[in-house]
Short mmCIF file of N, CA and C in Angstrom, two decimals:
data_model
loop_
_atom_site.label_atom_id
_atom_site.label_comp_id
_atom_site.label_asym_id
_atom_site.label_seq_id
_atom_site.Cartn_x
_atom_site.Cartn_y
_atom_site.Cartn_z
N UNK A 81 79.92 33.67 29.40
CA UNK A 81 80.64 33.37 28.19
C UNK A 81 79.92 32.33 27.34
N UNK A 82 79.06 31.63 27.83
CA UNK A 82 78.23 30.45 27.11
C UNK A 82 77.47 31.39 26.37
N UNK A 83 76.56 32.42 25.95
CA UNK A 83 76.32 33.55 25.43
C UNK A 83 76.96 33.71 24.37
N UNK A 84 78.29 33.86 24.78
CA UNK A 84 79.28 34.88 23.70
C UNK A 84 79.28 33.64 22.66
N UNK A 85 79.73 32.28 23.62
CA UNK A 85 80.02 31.33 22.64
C UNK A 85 79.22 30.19 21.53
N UNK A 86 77.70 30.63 21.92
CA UNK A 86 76.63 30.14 21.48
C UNK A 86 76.69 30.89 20.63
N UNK A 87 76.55 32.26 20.19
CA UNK A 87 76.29 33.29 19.56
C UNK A 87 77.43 33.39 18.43
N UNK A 88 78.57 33.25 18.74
CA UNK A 88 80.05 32.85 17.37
C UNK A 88 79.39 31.34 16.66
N UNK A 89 78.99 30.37 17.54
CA UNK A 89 79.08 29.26 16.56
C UNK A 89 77.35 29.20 15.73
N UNK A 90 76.27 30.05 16.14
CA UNK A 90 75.69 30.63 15.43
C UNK A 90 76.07 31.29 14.23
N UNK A 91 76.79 32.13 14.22
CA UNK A 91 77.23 32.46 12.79
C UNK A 91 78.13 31.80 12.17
N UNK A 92 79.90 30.93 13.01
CA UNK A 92 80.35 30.40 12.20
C UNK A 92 79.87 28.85 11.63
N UNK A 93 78.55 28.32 12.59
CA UNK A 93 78.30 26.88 12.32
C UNK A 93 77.60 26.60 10.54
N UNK A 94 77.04 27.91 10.23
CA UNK A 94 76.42 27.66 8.97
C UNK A 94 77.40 28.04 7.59
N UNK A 95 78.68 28.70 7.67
CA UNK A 95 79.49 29.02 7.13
C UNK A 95 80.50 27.69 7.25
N UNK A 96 80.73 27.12 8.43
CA UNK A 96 81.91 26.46 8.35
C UNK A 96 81.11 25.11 7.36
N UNK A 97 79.46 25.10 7.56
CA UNK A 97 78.99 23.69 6.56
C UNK A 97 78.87 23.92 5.18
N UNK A 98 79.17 25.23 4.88
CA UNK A 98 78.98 25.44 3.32
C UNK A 98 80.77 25.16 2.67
N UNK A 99 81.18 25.80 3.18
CA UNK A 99 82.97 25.65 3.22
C UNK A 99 83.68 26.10 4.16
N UNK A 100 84.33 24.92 4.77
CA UNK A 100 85.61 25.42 6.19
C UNK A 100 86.51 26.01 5.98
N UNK A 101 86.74 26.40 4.95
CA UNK A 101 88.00 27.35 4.71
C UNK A 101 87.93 28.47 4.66
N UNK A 102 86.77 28.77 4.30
CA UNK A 102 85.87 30.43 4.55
C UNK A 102 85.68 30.80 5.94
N UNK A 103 85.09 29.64 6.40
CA UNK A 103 84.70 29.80 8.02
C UNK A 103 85.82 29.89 8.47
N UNK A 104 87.23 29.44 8.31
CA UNK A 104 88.52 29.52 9.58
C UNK A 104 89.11 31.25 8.49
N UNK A 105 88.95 31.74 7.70
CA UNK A 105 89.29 32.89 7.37
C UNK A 105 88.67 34.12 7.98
N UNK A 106 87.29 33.36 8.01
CA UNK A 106 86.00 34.76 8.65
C UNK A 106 86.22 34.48 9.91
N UNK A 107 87.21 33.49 11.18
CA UNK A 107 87.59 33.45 12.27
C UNK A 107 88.45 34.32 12.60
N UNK A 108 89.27 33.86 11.17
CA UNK A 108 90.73 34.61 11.55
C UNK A 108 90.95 36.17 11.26
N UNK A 109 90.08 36.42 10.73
CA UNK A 109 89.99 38.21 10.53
C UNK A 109 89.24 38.51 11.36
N UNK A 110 88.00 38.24 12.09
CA UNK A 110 87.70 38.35 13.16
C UNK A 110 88.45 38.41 14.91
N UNK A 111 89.62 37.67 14.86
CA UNK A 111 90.77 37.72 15.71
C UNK A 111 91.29 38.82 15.43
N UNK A 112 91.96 39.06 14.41
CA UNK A 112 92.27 40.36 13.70
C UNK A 112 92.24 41.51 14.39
N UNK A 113 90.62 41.35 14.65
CA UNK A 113 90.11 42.86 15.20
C UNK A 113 90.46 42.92 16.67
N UNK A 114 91.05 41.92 16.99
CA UNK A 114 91.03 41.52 18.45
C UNK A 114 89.79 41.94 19.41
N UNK A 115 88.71 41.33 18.96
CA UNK A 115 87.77 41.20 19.17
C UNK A 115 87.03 39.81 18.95
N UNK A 116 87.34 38.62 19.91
CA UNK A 116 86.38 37.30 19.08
C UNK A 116 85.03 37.48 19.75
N UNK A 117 84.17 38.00 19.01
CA UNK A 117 82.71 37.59 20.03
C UNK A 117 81.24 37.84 18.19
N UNK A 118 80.63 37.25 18.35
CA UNK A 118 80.01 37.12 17.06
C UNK A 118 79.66 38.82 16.13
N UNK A 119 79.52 39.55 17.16
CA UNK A 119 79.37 41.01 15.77
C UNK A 119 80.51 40.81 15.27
N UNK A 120 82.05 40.68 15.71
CA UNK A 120 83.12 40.76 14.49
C UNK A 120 82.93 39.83 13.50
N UNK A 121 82.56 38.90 14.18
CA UNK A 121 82.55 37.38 13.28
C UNK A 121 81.28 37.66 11.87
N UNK A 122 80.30 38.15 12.37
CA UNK A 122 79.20 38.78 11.33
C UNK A 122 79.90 39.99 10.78
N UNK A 123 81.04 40.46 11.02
CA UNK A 123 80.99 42.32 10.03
C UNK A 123 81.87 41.57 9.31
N UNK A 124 82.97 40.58 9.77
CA UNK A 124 83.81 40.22 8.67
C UNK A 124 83.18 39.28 7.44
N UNK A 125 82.49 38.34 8.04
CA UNK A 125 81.38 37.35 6.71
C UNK A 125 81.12 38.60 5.98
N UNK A 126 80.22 39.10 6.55
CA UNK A 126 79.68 40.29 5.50
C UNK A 126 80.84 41.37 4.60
N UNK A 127 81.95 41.43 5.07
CA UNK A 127 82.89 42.07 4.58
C UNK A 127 83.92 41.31 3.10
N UNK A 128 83.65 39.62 3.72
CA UNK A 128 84.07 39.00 2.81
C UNK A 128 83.08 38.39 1.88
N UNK A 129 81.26 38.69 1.44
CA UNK A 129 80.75 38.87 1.02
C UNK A 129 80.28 37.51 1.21
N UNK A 130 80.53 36.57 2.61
CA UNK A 130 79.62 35.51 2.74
C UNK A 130 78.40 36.12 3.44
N UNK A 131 77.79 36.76 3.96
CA UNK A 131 76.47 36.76 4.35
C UNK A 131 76.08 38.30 3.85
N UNK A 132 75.19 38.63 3.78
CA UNK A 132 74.26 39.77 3.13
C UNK A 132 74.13 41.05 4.30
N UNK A 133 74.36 42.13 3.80
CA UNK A 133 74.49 43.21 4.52
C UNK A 133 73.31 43.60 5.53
N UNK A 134 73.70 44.27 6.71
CA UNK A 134 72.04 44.15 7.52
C UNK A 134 70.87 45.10 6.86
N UNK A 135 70.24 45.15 7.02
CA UNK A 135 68.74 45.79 6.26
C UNK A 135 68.95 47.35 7.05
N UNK A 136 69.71 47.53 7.94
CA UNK A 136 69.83 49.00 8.22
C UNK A 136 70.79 49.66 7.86
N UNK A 137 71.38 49.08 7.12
CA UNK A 137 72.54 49.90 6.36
C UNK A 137 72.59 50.50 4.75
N UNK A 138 72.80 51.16 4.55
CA UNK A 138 72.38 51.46 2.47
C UNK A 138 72.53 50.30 1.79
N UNK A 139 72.01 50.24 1.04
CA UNK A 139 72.56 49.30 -0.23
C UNK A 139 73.48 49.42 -0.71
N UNK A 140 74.51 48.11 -0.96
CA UNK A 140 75.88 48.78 -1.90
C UNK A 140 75.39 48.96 -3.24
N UNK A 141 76.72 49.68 -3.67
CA UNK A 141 76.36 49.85 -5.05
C UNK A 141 76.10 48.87 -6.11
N UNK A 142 75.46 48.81 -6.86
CA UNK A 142 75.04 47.55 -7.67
C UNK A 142 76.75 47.13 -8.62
N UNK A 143 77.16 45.46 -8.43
CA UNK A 143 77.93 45.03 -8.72
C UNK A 143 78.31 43.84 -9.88
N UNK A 144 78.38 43.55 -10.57
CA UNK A 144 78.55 42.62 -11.70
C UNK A 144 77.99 41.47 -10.83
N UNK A 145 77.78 40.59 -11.23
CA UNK A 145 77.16 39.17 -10.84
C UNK A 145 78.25 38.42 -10.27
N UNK A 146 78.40 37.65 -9.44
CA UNK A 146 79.58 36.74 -8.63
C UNK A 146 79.91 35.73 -9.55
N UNK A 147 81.15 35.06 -9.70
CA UNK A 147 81.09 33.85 -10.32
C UNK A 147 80.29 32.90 -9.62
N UNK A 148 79.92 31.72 -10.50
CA UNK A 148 79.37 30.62 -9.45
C UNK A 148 80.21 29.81 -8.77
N UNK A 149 81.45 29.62 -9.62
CA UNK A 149 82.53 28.95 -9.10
C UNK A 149 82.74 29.06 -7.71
N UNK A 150 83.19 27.66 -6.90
CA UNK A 150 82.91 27.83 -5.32
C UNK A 150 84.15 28.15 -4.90
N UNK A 151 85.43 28.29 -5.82
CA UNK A 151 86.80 29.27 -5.56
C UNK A 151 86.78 30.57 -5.12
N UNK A 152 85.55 30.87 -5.67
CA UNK A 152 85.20 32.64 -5.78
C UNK A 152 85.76 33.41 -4.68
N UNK A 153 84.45 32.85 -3.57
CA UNK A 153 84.72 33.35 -2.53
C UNK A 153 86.13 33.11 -1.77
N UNK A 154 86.63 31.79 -1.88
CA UNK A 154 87.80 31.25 -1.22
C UNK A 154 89.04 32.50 -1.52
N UNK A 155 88.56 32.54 -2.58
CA UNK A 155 89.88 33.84 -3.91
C UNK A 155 89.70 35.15 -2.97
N UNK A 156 88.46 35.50 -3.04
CA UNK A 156 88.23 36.77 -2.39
C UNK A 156 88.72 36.97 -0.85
N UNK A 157 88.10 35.68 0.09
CA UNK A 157 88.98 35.56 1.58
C UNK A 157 90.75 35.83 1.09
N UNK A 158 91.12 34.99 0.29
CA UNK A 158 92.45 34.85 0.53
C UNK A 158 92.89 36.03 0.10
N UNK A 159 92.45 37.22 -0.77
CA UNK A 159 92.65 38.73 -1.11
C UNK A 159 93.03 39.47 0.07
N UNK A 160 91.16 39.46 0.87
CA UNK A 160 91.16 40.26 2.02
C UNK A 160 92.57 39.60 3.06
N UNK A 161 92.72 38.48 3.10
CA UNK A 161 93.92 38.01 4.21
C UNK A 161 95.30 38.53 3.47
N UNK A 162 95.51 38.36 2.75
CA UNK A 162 96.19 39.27 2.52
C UNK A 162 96.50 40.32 2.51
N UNK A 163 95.04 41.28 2.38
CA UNK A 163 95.52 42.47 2.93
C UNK A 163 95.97 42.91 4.23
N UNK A 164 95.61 41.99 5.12
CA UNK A 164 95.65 42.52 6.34
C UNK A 164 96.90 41.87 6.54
N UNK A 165 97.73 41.05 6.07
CA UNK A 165 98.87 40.89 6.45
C UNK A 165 99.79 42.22 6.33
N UNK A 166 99.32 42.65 5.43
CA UNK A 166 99.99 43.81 4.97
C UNK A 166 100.03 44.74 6.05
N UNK A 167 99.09 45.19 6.57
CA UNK A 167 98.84 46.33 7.86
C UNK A 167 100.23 46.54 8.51
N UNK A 168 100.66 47.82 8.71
CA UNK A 168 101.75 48.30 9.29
C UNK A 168 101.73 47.40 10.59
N UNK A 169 101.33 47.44 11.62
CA UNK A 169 101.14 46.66 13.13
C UNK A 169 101.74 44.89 12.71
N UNK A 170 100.50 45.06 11.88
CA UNK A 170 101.38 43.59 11.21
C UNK A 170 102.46 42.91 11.02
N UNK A 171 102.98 43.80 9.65
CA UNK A 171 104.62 43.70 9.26
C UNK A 171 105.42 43.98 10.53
N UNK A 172 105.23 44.89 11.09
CA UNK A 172 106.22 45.31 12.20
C UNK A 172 106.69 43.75 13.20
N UNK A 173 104.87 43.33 14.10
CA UNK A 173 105.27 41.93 14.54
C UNK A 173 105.65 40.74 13.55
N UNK A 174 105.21 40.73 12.66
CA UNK A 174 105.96 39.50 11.89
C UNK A 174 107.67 39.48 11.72
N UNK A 175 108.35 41.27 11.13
CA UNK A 175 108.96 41.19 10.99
C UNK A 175 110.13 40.69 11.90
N UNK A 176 109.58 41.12 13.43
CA UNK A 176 110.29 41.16 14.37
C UNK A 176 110.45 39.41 14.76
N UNK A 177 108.97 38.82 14.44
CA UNK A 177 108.98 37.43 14.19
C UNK A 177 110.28 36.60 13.83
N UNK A 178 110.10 36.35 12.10
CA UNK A 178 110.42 36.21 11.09
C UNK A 178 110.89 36.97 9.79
N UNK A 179 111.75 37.89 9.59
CA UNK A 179 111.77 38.57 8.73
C UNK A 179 111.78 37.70 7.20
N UNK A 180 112.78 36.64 7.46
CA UNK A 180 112.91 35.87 5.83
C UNK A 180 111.43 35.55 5.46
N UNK A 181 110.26 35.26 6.36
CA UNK A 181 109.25 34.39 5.34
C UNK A 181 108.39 35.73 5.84
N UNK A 182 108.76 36.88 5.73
CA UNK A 182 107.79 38.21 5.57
C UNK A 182 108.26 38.68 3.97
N UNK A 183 109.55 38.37 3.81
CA UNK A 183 110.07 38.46 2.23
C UNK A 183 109.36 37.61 1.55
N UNK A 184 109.23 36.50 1.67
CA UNK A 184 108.80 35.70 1.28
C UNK A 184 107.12 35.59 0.85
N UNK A 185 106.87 36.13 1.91
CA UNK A 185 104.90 36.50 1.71
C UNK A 185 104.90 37.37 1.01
N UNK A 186 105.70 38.71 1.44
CA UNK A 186 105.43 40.36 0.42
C UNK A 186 105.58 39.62 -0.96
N UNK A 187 107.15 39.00 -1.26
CA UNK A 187 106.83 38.46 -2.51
C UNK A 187 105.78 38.01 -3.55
N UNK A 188 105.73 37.08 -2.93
CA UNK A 188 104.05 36.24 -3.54
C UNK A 188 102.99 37.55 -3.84
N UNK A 189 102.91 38.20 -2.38
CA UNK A 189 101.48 39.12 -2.35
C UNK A 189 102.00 39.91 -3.82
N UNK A 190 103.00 40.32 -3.73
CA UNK A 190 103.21 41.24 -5.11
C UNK A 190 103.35 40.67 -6.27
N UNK A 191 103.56 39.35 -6.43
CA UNK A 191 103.33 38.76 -7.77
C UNK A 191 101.75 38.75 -7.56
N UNK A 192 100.90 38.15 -7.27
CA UNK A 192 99.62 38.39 -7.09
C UNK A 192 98.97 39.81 -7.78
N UNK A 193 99.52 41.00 -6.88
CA UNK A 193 99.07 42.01 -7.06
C UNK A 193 99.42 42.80 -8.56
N UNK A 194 100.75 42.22 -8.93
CA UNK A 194 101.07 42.30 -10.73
C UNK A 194 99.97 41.50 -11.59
N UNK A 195 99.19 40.09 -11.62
CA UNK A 195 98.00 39.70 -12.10
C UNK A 195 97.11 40.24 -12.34
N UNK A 196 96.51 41.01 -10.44
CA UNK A 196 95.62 41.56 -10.34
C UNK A 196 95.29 42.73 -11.80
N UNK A 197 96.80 43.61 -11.40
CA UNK A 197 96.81 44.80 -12.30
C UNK A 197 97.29 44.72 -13.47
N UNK A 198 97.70 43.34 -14.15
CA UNK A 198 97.21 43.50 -15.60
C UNK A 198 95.58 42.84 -16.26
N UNK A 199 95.01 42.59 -14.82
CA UNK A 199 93.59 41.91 -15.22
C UNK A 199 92.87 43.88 -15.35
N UNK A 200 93.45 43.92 -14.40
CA UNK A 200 92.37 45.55 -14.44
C UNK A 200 92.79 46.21 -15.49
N UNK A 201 93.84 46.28 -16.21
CA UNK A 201 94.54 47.07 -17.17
C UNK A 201 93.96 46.26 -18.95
N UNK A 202 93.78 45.37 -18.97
CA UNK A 202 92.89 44.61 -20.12
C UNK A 202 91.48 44.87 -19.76
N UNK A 203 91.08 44.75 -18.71
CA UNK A 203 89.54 45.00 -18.75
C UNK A 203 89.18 46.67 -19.30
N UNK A 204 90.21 47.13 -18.15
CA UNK A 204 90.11 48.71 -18.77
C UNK A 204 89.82 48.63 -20.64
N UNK A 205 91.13 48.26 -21.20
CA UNK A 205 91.48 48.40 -22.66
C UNK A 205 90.31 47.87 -23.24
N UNK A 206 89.81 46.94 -22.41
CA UNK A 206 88.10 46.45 -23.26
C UNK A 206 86.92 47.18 -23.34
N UNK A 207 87.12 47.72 -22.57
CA UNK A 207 85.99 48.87 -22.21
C UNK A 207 86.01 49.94 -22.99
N UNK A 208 87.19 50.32 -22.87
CA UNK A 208 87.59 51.71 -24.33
C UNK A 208 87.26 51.19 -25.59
N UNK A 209 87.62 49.99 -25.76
CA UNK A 209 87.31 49.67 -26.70
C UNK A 209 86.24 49.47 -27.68
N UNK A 210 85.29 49.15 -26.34
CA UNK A 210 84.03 48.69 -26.29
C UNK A 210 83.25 50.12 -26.61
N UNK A 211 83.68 51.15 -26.07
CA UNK A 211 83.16 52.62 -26.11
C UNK A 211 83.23 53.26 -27.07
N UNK A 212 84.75 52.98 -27.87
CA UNK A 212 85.29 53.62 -29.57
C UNK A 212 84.24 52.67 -30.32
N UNK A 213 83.80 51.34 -30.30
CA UNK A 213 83.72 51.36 -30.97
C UNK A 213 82.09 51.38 -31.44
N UNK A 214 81.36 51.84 -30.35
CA UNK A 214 79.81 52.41 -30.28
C UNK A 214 79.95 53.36 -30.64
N UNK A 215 80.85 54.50 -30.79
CA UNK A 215 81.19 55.44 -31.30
C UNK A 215 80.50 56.14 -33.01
#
C-alpha cells in the first residue's frame, strides 16, 4: 500500500500546491469512482481539466482559450461535483440520508443550471447575430 500511497500523493501533492480546493475535489470524485488509488485520481484532474490529456489518447477538439482567472477552474470542479451529485445511485443514498437538504441542493443546482442556460441562450443570439450580420 506504500506504492498505492506514494503514487496518489504524487499526483495530488502538485495540485493540492497550486490550489487545495481543486485538489480535495479531484479527491473527492476520485472516491466517487470508488476507486482511491492514483489512475482515478489522474482521469479525474484530467477530466476536470487540471492536468493535460495522456499523449496516447486523440486530441480534444480545439476549445476557446480558458479564462486566466484562478476561479475558473474552481467554477468548473464545482460544475462537475455537481453533476455527480446528481447521479441516480446518488440521489437515491442521499435521499434516504437526508431528503430536506437534497431539496435543498437540487434547488441551488437548478438555479445554477437556469444561469448556465441563459448564458448559452445569449451567446447563441450573438452568434446569429454575428452571422446575419456578415451576411
Amino acid at each position: 500500500m506504500v506504492d498505492n500511497e506514494q503514487a496518489q500523493a504524487a499526483v495530488l501533492a502538485p495540485l493540492y500546491e497550486a490550489d487545495p480546493e481543486a485538489a480535495g475535489l479531484v479527491l473527492q470524485a476520485a472516491k466517487d469512482t470508488g476507486k482511491l488509488s492514483a489512475a482515478p485520481l489522474t482521469e479525474a484532474a484530467r477530466d476536470l481539466g487540471l492536468l493535460p490529456r495522456a499523449a496516447v489518447e486523440p486530441a480534444p477538439k480545439p476549445t476557446p482559450p480558458a479564462p486566466t482567472s484562478p476561479t475558473y477552474a474552481v467554477n468548473r470542479l464545482a460544475f462537475a461535483d455537481a453533476y455527480k451529485v446528481l447521479a441516480p445511485k446518488r440521489i437515491e443514498q442521499l435521499v434516504q440520508e437526508d431528503p430536506g437538504t437534497v431539496l435543498e441542493q437540487v434547488d441551488a443546482i437548478e438555479a445554477e443550471i437556469t444561469k448556465v442556460q441563459r448564458r448559452v441562450d445569449a451567446a447563441r443570439k450573438a452568434a446569429r447575430n454575428a452571422i446575419e450580420a456578415k451576411s
